[in-house]
Amino acid sequence: MTPNQNDLITITAGELMDRQFLPRHSVVENFLPAGTFILSGQPKIGKSFLMLMLCWCVSEGKPFLGFETRQSEVLYLTLEDTDARIQERLARMFGTDWDGTKLHLTFRTTLSGNDLIQQLENFVFDHPETRLIVIDTLYLAREGGDGTAYSYGSDYKDIRPFKLFTDAYDLALILVHHTNKKPDEGNPFNQISGTNGLLGASDGGFVLCAEQDKRFLHCIGRDLPMQHYELRFDRETCLWELIRACKSATELVPEPLLDVIDAVVEDQWQGTASELLKAVQKITPDIALQPNSLTRRLNPLTGRLEQEKGIVYRYNRNKAKRLLSFTRKPTE
């Protein structure tokens, strides 16, 4: 029977478990994966300096707050600053001995919402190595309205197209926003101006705030544990500096299988699930898994194997057999 457009497209839970989903690219390792994010902060706290620093670091392949970046093309829509002001900031923050060909700037656009996203798609088509886009600010990028009638539904609806865009192109997009005047020490993300629809539709958020005489950046995301960083802003150089990473609110659950695969794989390993199970059982004889169950355990661990052990895992299935391959990434 031929499905029509009104039919639900479904797969079984078993079919889902047998699939391998490759990890999304990280723009900043352990800090900014691909996806749509909200950065909120108090007025004049230094959000734009932080974003300009992020854009420059990614475009030049330099560490950002101590985290390694993946060098790529970057687009920064700095819609509240002039070109002369950004020129002065770039020279003050980074000097002039750098190329700058991968950092693209725009200072004005009359489009918002889906019309703006069409412009972004055109830019990415012309610059396929783009992995980071920053829009400063959200207010100028969202669909029309004077901001007085925003609801959960309208907030969610405004962010959703950006989320679909970043999912399609595997890049990170940050929408700069502001916080409420009233602080919330229990949950800093409640300070984001608007409803929970903003965070609900996005992949995560950052809140830059002042707490007494200190500055903190709070982070939360679908693919990252909640984290808190103490920062310092140097008013001479206009650069942000990481003072310390506070303890993560949620840690990844330990997974012993990662250590076992790490022991099995030297430089490279390839074989069937049955062959892998035999190699695993030499290290942990009591492991109670069938070959198919082992594959299902490994599929959700694809990203963690690469991130924590430096092992690239791929699951290839054809009519003849199912092959699992592991390749250890070279150490620098």
PDB file of N, CA, C and O in Angstrom, residues 227-289:
ATOM      1  N   GLN A 227      26.659  23.357  33.251  1.00  0.00           N
ATOM      2  CA  GLN A 227      27.985  23.744  33.709  1.00  0.00           C
ATOM      3  C   GLN A 227      27.976  25.213  34.071  1.00  0.00           C
ATOM      4  O   GLN A 227      27.152  25.993  33.569  1.00  0.00           O
ATOM      5  N   HIS A 228      28.899  25.575  34.969  1.00  0.00           N
ATOM      6  CA  HIS A 228      29.016  26.959  35.419  1.00  0.00           C
ATOM      7  C   HIS A 228      30.489  27.350  35.375  1.00  0.00           C
ATOM      8  O   HIS A 228      31.353  26.608  35.842  1.00  0.00           O
ATOM      9  N   TYR A 229      30.772  28.512  34.799  1.00  0.00           N
ATOM     10  CA  TYR A 229      32.143  28.993  34.675  1.00  0.00           C
ATOM     11  C   TYR A 229      32.261  30.381  35.293  1.00  0.00           C
ATOM     12  O   TYR A 229      31.408  31.246  35.048  1.00  0.00           O
ATOM     13  N   GLU A 230      33.308  30.569  36.069  1.00  0.00           N
ATOM     14  CA  GLU A 230      33.607  31.913  36.549  1.00  0.00           C
ATOM     15  C   GLU A 230      34.552  32.568  35.541  1.00  0.00           C
ATOM     16  O   GLU A 230      35.587  31.996  35.175  1.00  0.00           O
ATOM     17  N   LEU A 231      34.189  33.763  35.089  1.00  0.00           N
ATOM     18  CA  LEU A 231      34.962  34.480  34.086  1.00  0.00           C
ATOM     19  C   LEU A 231      35.449  35.814  34.640  1.00  0.00           C
ATOM     20  O   LEU A 231      34.932  36.312  35.636  1.00  0.00           O
ATOM     21  N   ARG A 232      36.409  36.383  33.954  1.00  0.00           N
ATOM     22  CA  ARG A 232      36.873  37.735  34.275  1.00  0.00           C
ATOM     23  C   ARG A 232      36.976  38.530  32.980  1.00  0.00           C
ATOM     24  O   ARG A 232      37.477  38.032  31.971  1.00  0.00           O
ATOM     25  N   PHE A 233      36.489  39.758  33.013  1.00  0.00           N
ATOM     26  CA  PHE A 233      36.548  40.628  31.842  1.00  0.00           C
ATOM     27  C   PHE A 233      37.670  41.639  32.018  1.00  0.00           C
ATOM     28  O   PHE A 233      37.698  42.392  32.991  1.00  0.00           O
ATOM     29  N   ASP A 234      38.617  41.623  31.082  1.00  0.00           N
ATOM     30  CA  ASP A 234      39.744  42.552  31.116  1.00  0.00           C
ATOM     31  C   ASP A 234      39.338  43.820  30.370  1.00  0.00           C
ATOM     32  O   ASP A 234      39.183  43.809  29.144  1.00  0.00           O
ATOM     33  N   ARG A 235      39.167  44.903  31.074  1.00  0.00           N
ATOM     34  CA  ARG A 235      38.688  46.140  30.453  1.00  0.00           C
ATOM     35  C   ARG A 235      39.745  46.799  29.572  1.00  0.00           C
ATOM     36  O   ARG A 235      39.415  47.646  28.736  1.00  0.00           O
ATOM     37  N   GLU A 236      40.994  46.429  29.741  1.00  0.00           N
ATOM     38  CA  GLU A 236      42.041  46.980  28.885  1.00  0.00           C
ATOM     39  C   GLU A 236      42.023  46.337  27.503  1.00  0.00           C
ATOM     40  O   GLU A 236      42.076  47.021  26.475  1.00  0.00           O
ATOM     41  N   THR A 237      41.941  45.007  27.475  1.00  0.00           N
ATOM     42  CA  THR A 237      41.964  44.284  26.196  1.00  0.00           C
ATOM     43  C   THR A 237      40.564  43.951  25.691  1.00  0.00           C
ATOM     44  O   THR A 237      40.403  43.546  24.535  1.00  0.00           O
ATOM     45  N   CYS A 238      39.550  44.086  26.573  1.00  0.00           N
ATOM     46  CA  CYS A 238      38.153  43.728  26.249  1.00  0.00           C
ATOM     47  C   CYS A 238      37.996  42.232  25.963  1.00  0.00           C
ATOM     48  O   CYS A 238      37.095  41.818  25.230  1.00  0.00           O
ATOM     49  N   LEU A 239      38.888  41.424  26.545  1.00  0.00           N
ATOM     50  CA  LEU A 239      38.818  39.977  26.381  1.00  0.00           C
ATOM     51  C   LEU A 239      38.302  39.322  27.655  1.00  0.00           C
ATOM     52  O   LEU A 239      38.571  39.792  28.769  1.00  0.00           O
ATOM     53  N   TRP A 240      37.565  38.226  27.475  1.00  0.00           N
ATOM     54  CA  TRP A 240      37.100  37.430  28.600  1.00  0.00           C
ATOM     55  C   TRP A 240      38.116  36.327  28.893  1.00  0.00           C
ATOM     56  O   TRP A 240      38.737  35.783  27.984  1.00  0.00           O
ATOM     57  N   GLU A 241      38.257  36.002  30.166  1.00  0.00           N
ATOM     58  CA  GLU A 241      39.209  34.978  30.606  1.00  0.00           C
ATOM     59  C   GLU A 241      38.503  34.004  31.534  1.00  0.00           C
ATOM     60  O   GLU A 241      37.704  34.402  32.387  1.00  0.00           O
ATOM     61  N   LEU A 242      38.788  32.707  31.367  1.00  0.00           N
ATOM     62  CA  LEU A 242      38.229  31.695  32.253  1.00  0.00           C
ATOM     63  C   LEU A 242      39.029  31.637  33.542  1.00  0.00           C
ATOM     64  O   LEU A 242      40.236  31.425  33.524  1.00  0.00           O
ATOM     65  N   ILE A 243      38.338  31.841  34.663  1.00  0.00           N
ATOM     66  CA  ILE A 243      38.984  31.743  35.975  1.00  0.00           C
ATOM     67  C   ILE A 243      38.929  30.307  36.482  1.00  0.00           C
ATOM     68  O   ILE A 243      39.929  29.728  36.900  1.00  0.00           O
ATOM     69  N   ARG A 244      37.758  29.737  36.438  1.00  0.00           N
ATOM     70  CA  ARG A 244      37.612  28.345  36.885  1.00  0.00           C
ATOM     71  C   ARG A 244      36.296  27.784  36.363  1.00  0.00           C
ATOM     72  O   ARG A 244      35.338  28.534  36.101  1.00  0.00           O
ATOM     73  N   ALA A 245      36.286  26.465  36.205  1.00  0.00           N
ATOM     74  CA  ALA A 245      35.063  25.758  35.871  1.00  0.00           C
ATOM     75  C   ALA A 245      34.496  25.189  37.157  1.00  0.00           C
ATOM     76  O   ALA A 245      35.165  24.410  37.841  1.00  0.00           O
ATOM     77  N   CYS A 246      33.307  25.608  37.504  1.00  0.00           N
ATOM     78  CA  CYS A 246      32.668  25.089  38.706  1.00  0.00           C
ATOM     79  C   CYS A 246      32.205  23.659  38.450  1.00  0.00           C
ATOM     80  O   CYS A 246      32.109  23.217  37.299  1.00  0.00           O
ATOM     81  N   LYS A 247      31.905  22.941  39.483  1.00  0.00           N
ATOM     82  CA  LYS A 247      31.503  21.546  39.339  1.00  0.00           C
ATOM     83  C   LYS A 247      30.223  21.447  38.538  1.00  0.00           C
ATOM     84  O   LYS A 247      29.288  22.184  38.759  1.00  0.00           O
ATOM     85  N   SER A 248      30.223  20.505  37.595  1.00  0.00           N
ATOM     86  CA  SER A 248      29.046  20.296  36.768  1.00  0.00           C
ATOM     87  C   SER A 248      27.893  19.811  37.626  1.00  0.00           C
ATOM     88  O   SER A 248      28.053  19.018  38.552  1.00  0.00           O
ATOM     89  N   ALA A 249      26.699  20.317  37.316  1.00  0.00           N
ATOM     90  CA  ALA A 249      25.512  19.911  38.069  1.00  0.00           C
ATOM     91  C   ALA A 249      25.131  18.467  37.765  1.00  0.00           C
ATOM     92  O   ALA A 249      24.567  17.770  38.593  1.00  0.00           O
ATOM     93  N   THR A 250      25.403  17.997  36.568  1.00  0.00           N
ATOM     94  CA  THR A 250      25.111  16.621  36.191  1.00  0.00           C
ATOM     95  C   THR A 250      26.310  16.050  35.456  1.00  0.00           C
ATOM     96  O   THR A 250      26.820  16.654  34.531  1.00  0.00           O
ATOM     97  N   GLU A 251      26.758  14.910  35.899  1.00  0.00           N
ATOM     98  CA  GLU A 251      27.891  14.265  35.273  1.00  0.00           C
ATOM     99  C   GLU A 251      27.407  13.102  34.397  1.00  0.00           C
ATOM    100  O   GLU A 251      26.352  12.518  34.641  1.00  0.00           O
ATOM    101  N   LEU A 252      28.182  12.750  33.376  1.00  0.00           N
ATOM    102  CA  LEU A 252      27.848  11.607  32.554  1.00  0.00           C
ATOM    103  C   LEU A 252      27.922  10.326  33.386  1.00  0.00           C
ATOM    104  O   LEU A 252      28.799  10.152  34.219  1.00  0.00           O
ATOM    105  N   VAL A 253      26.955   9.433  33.156  1.00  0.00           N
ATOM    106  CA  VAL A 253      26.938   8.163  33.872  1.00  0.00           C
ATOM    107  C   VAL A 253      28.120   7.313  33.400  1.00  0.00           C
ATOM    108  O   VAL A 253      28.344   7.173  32.190  1.00  0.00           O
ATOM    109  N   PRO A 254      28.910   6.757  34.318  1.00  0.00           N
ATOM    110  CA  PRO A 254      30.052   5.917  33.893  1.00  0.00           C
ATOM    111  C   PRO A 254      29.584   4.756  33.028  1.00  0.00           C
ATOM    112  O   PRO A 254      28.532   4.155  33.280  1.00  0.00           O
ATOM    113  N   GLU A 255      30.355   4.443  32.001  1.00  0.00           N
ATOM    114  CA  GLU A 255      30.013   3.350  31.087  1.00  0.00           C
ATOM    115  C   GLU A 255      31.242   2.454  30.942  1.00  0.00           C
ATOM    116  O   GLU A 255      32.180   2.770  30.201  1.00  0.00           O
ATOM    117  N   PRO A 256      31.261   1.310  31.673  1.00  0.00           N
ATOM    118  CA  PRO A 256      32.439   0.422  31.642  1.00  0.00           C
ATOM    119  C   PRO A 256      32.765  -0.083  30.242  1.00  0.00           C
ATOM    120  O   PRO A 256      33.930  -0.393  29.954  1.00  0.00           O
ATOM    121  N   LEU A 257      31.780  -0.191  29.354  1.00  0.00           N
ATOM    122  CA  LEU A 257      32.032  -0.716  28.019  1.00  0.00           C
ATOM    123  C   LEU A 257      33.018   0.162  27.244  1.00  0.00           C
ATOM    124  O   LEU A 257      33.756  -0.346  26.390  1.00  0.00           O
ATOM    125  N   LEU A 258      33.049   1.444  27.554  1.00  0.00           N
ATOM    126  CA  LEU A 258      34.002   2.333  26.895  1.00  0.00           C
ATOM    127  C   LEU A 258      35.439   1.904  27.187  1.00  0.00           C
ATOM    128  O   LEU A 258      36.293   1.892  26.293  1.00  0.00           O
ATOM    129  N   ASP A 259      35.714   1.541  28.433  1.00  0.00           N
ATOM    130  CA  ASP A 259      37.059   1.094  28.807  1.00  0.00           C
ATOM    131  C   ASP A 259      37.400  -0.237  28.146  1.00  0.00           C
ATOM    132  O   ASP A 259      38.552  -0.471  27.756  1.00  0.00           O
ATOM    133  N   VAL A 260      36.398  -1.098  28.013  1.00  0.00           N
ATOM    134  CA  VAL A 260      36.633  -2.408  27.399  1.00  0.00           C
ATOM    135  C   VAL A 260      36.986  -2.241  25.922  1.00  0.00           C
ATOM    136  O   VAL A 260      37.948  -2.847  25.423  1.00  0.00           O
ATOM    137  N   ILE A 261      36.221  -1.416  25.196  1.00  0.00           N
ATOM    138  CA  ILE A 261      36.515  -1.186  23.780  1.00  0.00           C
ATOM    139  C   ILE A 261      37.880  -0.527  23.623  1.00  0.00           C
ATOM    140  O   ILE A 261      38.642  -0.832  22.708  1.00  0.00           O
ATOM    141  N   ASP A 262      38.208   0.352  24.555  1.00  0.00           N
ATOM    142  CA  ASP A 262      39.511   1.013  24.531  1.00  0.00           C
ATOM    143  C   ASP A 262      40.636  -0.013  24.643  1.00  0.00           C
ATOM    144  O   ASP A 262      41.701   0.125  24.020  1.00  0.00           O
ATOM    145  N   ALA A 263      40.403  -1.059  25.425  1.00  0.00           N
ATOM    146  CA  ALA A 263      41.409  -2.110  25.585  1.00  0.00           C
ATOM    147  C   ALA A 263      41.464  -3.030  24.367  1.00  0.00           C
ATOM    148  O   ALA A 263      42.532  -3.552  24.024  1.00  0.00           O
ATOM    149  N   VAL A 264      40.339  -3.232  23.722  1.00  0.00           N
ATOM    150  CA  VAL A 264      40.290  -4.119  22.550  1.00  0.00           C
ATOM    151  C   VAL A 264      40.981  -3.477  21.349  1.00  0.00           C
ATOM    152  O   VAL A 264      41.733  -4.128  20.611  1.00  0.00           O
ATOM    153  N   VAL A 265      40.713  -2.183  21.151  1.00  0.00           N
ATOM    154  CA  VAL A 265      41.195  -1.503  19.952  1.00  0.00           C
ATOM    155  C   VAL A 265      42.613  -0.985  20.186  1.00  0.00           C
ATOM    156  O   VAL A 265      42.859  -0.236  21.134  1.00  0.00           O
ATOM    157  N   GLU A 266      43.534  -1.381  19.329  1.00  0.00           N
ATOM    158  CA  GLU A 266      44.875  -0.801  19.362  1.00  0.00           C
ATOM    159  C   GLU A 266      44.884   0.418  18.434  1.00  0.00           C
ATOM    160  O   GLU A 266      44.612   1.522  18.869  1.00  0.00           O
ATOM    161  N   ASP A 267      45.189   0.200  17.172  1.00  0.00           N
ATOM    162  CA  ASP A 267      45.073   1.291  16.209  1.00  0.00           C
ATOM    163  C   ASP A 267      43.776   1.170  15.409  1.00  0.00           C
ATOM    164  O   ASP A 267      43.116   2.160  15.122  1.00  0.00           O
ATOM    165  N   GLN A 268      43.439  -0.069  15.057  1.00  0.00           N
ATOM    166  CA  GLN A 268      42.265  -0.318  14.240  1.00  0.00           C
ATOM    167  C   GLN A 268      41.707  -1.687  14.565  1.00  0.00           C
ATOM    168  O   GLN A 268      42.437  -2.610  14.937  1.00  0.00           O
ATOM    169  N   TRP A 269      40.391  -1.808  14.433  1.00  0.00           N
ATOM    170  CA  TRP A 269      39.750  -3.123  14.590  1.00  0.00           C
ATOM    171  C   TRP A 269      38.529  -3.142  13.697  1.00  0.00           C
ATOM    172  O   TRP A 269      37.765  -2.171  13.641  1.00  0.00           O
ATOM    173  N   GLN A 270      38.311  -4.280  13.006  1.00  0.00           N
ATOM    174  CA  GLN A 270      37.114  -4.445  12.187  1.00  0.00           C
ATOM    175  C   GLN A 270      36.666  -5.889  12.234  1.00  0.00           C
ATOM    176  O   GLN A 270      37.490  -6.808  12.200  1.00  0.00           O
ATOM    177  N   GLY A 271      35.364  -6.083  12.343  1.00  0.00           N
ATOM    178  CA  GLY A 271      34.836  -7.435  12.375  1.00  0.00           C
ATOM    179  C   GLY A 271      33.347  -7.423  12.612  1.00  0.00           C
ATOM    180  O   GLY A 271      32.706  -6.366  12.663  1.00  0.00           O
ATOM    181  N   THR A 272      32.785  -8.609  12.787  1.00  0.00           N
ATOM    182  CA  THR A 272      31.358  -8.727  13.056  1.00  0.00           C
ATOM    183  C   THR A 272      31.104  -8.524  14.552  1.00  0.00           C
ATOM    184  O   THR A 272      32.037  -8.519  15.366  1.00  0.00           O
ATOM    185  N   ALA A 273      29.844  -8.423  14.891  1.00  0.00           N
ATOM    186  CA  ALA A 273      29.483  -8.272  16.300  1.00  0.00           C
ATOM    187  C   ALA A 273      29.864  -9.505  17.100  1.00  0.00           C
ATOM    188  O   ALA A 273      30.280  -9.413  18.263  1.00  0.00           O
ATOM    189  N   SER A 274      29.748 -10.672  16.482  1.00  0.00           N
ATOM    190  CA  SER A 274      30.140 -11.916  17.172  1.00  0.00           C
ATOM    191  C   SER A 274      31.631 -11.926  17.457  1.00  0.00           C
ATOM    192  O   SER A 274      32.074 -12.335  18.543  1.00  0.00           O
ATOM    193  N   GLU A 275      32.426 -11.485  16.491  1.00  0.00           N
ATOM    194  CA  GLU A 275      33.878 -11.431  16.689  1.00  0.00           C
ATOM    195  C   GLU A 275      34.253 -10.412  17.751  1.00  0.00           C
ATOM    196  O   GLU A 275      35.166 -10.642  18.564  1.00  0.00           O
ATOM    197  N   LEU A 276      33.546  -9.286  17.760  1.00  0.00           N
ATOM    198  CA  LEU A 276      33.820  -8.292  18.790  1.00  0.00           C
ATOM    199  C   LEU A 276      33.454  -8.814  20.165  1.00  0.00           C
ATOM    200  O   LEU A 276      34.184  -8.586  21.143  1.00  0.00           O
ATOM    201  N   LEU A 277      32.336  -9.518  20.259  1.00  0.00           N
ATOM    202  CA  LEU A 277      31.926 -10.066  21.551  1.00  0.00           C
ATOM    203  C   LEU A 277      32.978 -11.027  22.100  1.00  0.00           C
ATOM    204  O   LEU A 277      33.273 -11.018  23.298  1.00  0.00           O
ATOM    205  N   LYS A 278      33.569 -11.845  21.234  1.00  0.00           N
ATOM    206  CA  LYS A 278      34.629 -12.758  21.678  1.00  0.00           C
ATOM    207  C   LYS A 278      35.831 -11.978  22.211  1.00  0.00           C
ATOM    208  O   LYS A 278      36.425 -12.344  23.228  1.00  0.00           O
ATOM    209  N   ALA A 279      36.184 -10.880  21.522  1.00  0.00           N
ATOM    210  CA  ALA A 279      37.312 -10.061  21.985  1.00  0.00           C
ATOM    211  C   ALA A 279      36.981  -9.395  23.314  1.00  0.00           C
ATOM    212  O   ALA A 279      37.843  -9.284  24.199  1.00  0.00           O
ATOM    213  N   VAL A 280      35.737  -8.956  23.472  1.00  0.00           N
ATOM    214  CA  VAL A 280      35.307  -8.326  24.723  1.00  0.00           C
ATOM    215  C   VAL A 280      35.321  -9.332  25.867  1.00  0.00           C
ATOM    216  O   VAL A 280      35.739  -9.024  26.988  1.00  0.00           O
ATOM    217  N   GLN A 281      34.871 -10.558  25.586  1.00  0.00           N
ATOM    218  CA  GLN A 281      34.795 -11.581  26.630  1.00  0.00           C
ATOM    219  C   GLN A 281      36.171 -12.025  27.124  1.00  0.00           C
ATOM    220  O   GLN A 281      36.289 -12.539  28.238  1.00  0.00           O
ATOM    221  N   LYS A 282      37.207 -11.813  26.317  1.00  0.00           N
ATOM    222  CA  LYS A 282      38.557 -12.106  26.790  1.00  0.00           C
ATOM    223  C   LYS A 282      38.961 -11.146  27.909  1.00  0.00           C
ATOM    224  O   LYS A 282      39.783 -11.481  28.764  1.00  0.00           O
ATOM    225  N   ILE A 283      38.388  -9.943  27.882  1.00  0.00           N
ATOM    226  CA  ILE A 283      38.702  -8.935  28.904  1.00  0.00           C
ATOM    227  C   ILE A 283      37.715  -9.016  30.051  1.00  0.00           C
ATOM    228  O   ILE A 283      38.100  -8.914  31.219  1.00  0.00           O
ATOM    229  N   THR A 284      36.435  -9.179  29.725  1.00  0.00           N
ATOM    230  CA  THR A 284      35.385  -9.277  30.752  1.00  0.00           C
ATOM    231  C   THR A 284      34.574 -10.542  30.482  1.00  0.00           C
ATOM    232  O   THR A 284      33.530 -10.490  29.832  1.00  0.00           O
ATOM    233  N   PRO A 285      35.038 -11.696  30.970  1.00  0.00           N
ATOM    234  CA  PRO A 285      34.374 -12.973  30.660  1.00  0.00           C
ATOM    235  C   PRO A 285      32.922 -13.046  31.110  1.00  0.00           C
ATOM    236  O   PRO A 285      32.139 -13.810  30.543  1.00  0.00           O
ATOM    237  N   ASP A 286      32.552 -12.265  32.107  1.00  0.00           N
ATOM    238  CA  ASP A 286      31.206 -12.381  32.665  1.00  0.00           C
ATOM    239  C   ASP A 286      30.188 -11.487  31.973  1.00  0.00           C
ATOM    240  O   ASP A 286      29.043 -11.417  32.420  1.00  0.00           O
ATOM    241  N   ILE A 287      30.571 -10.790  30.915  1.00  0.00           N
ATOM    242  CA  ILE A 287      29.645  -9.890  30.266  1.00  0.00           C
ATOM    243  C   ILE A 287      28.475 -10.680  29.670  1.00  0.00           C
ATOM    244  O   ILE A 287      28.661 -11.677  28.982  1.00  0.00           O
ATOM    245  N   ALA A 288      27.265 -10.283  30.004  1.00  0.00           N
ATOM    246  CA  ALA A 288      26.067 -11.021  29.595  1.00  0.00           C
ATOM    247  C   ALA A 288      25.376 -10.297  28.450  1.00  0.00           C
ATOM    248  O   ALA A 288      24.371  -9.607  28.634  1.00  0.00           O
ATOM    249  N   LEU A 289      25.952 -10.435  27.246  1.00  0.00           N
ATOM    250  CA  LEU A 289      25.382  -9.794  26.065  1.00  0.00           C
ATOM    251  C   LEU A 289      25.398 -10.752  24.892  1.00  0.00           C
ATOM    252  O   LEU A 289      26.286 -11.611  24.788  1.00  0.00           O
TER     253      LEU A 289
END
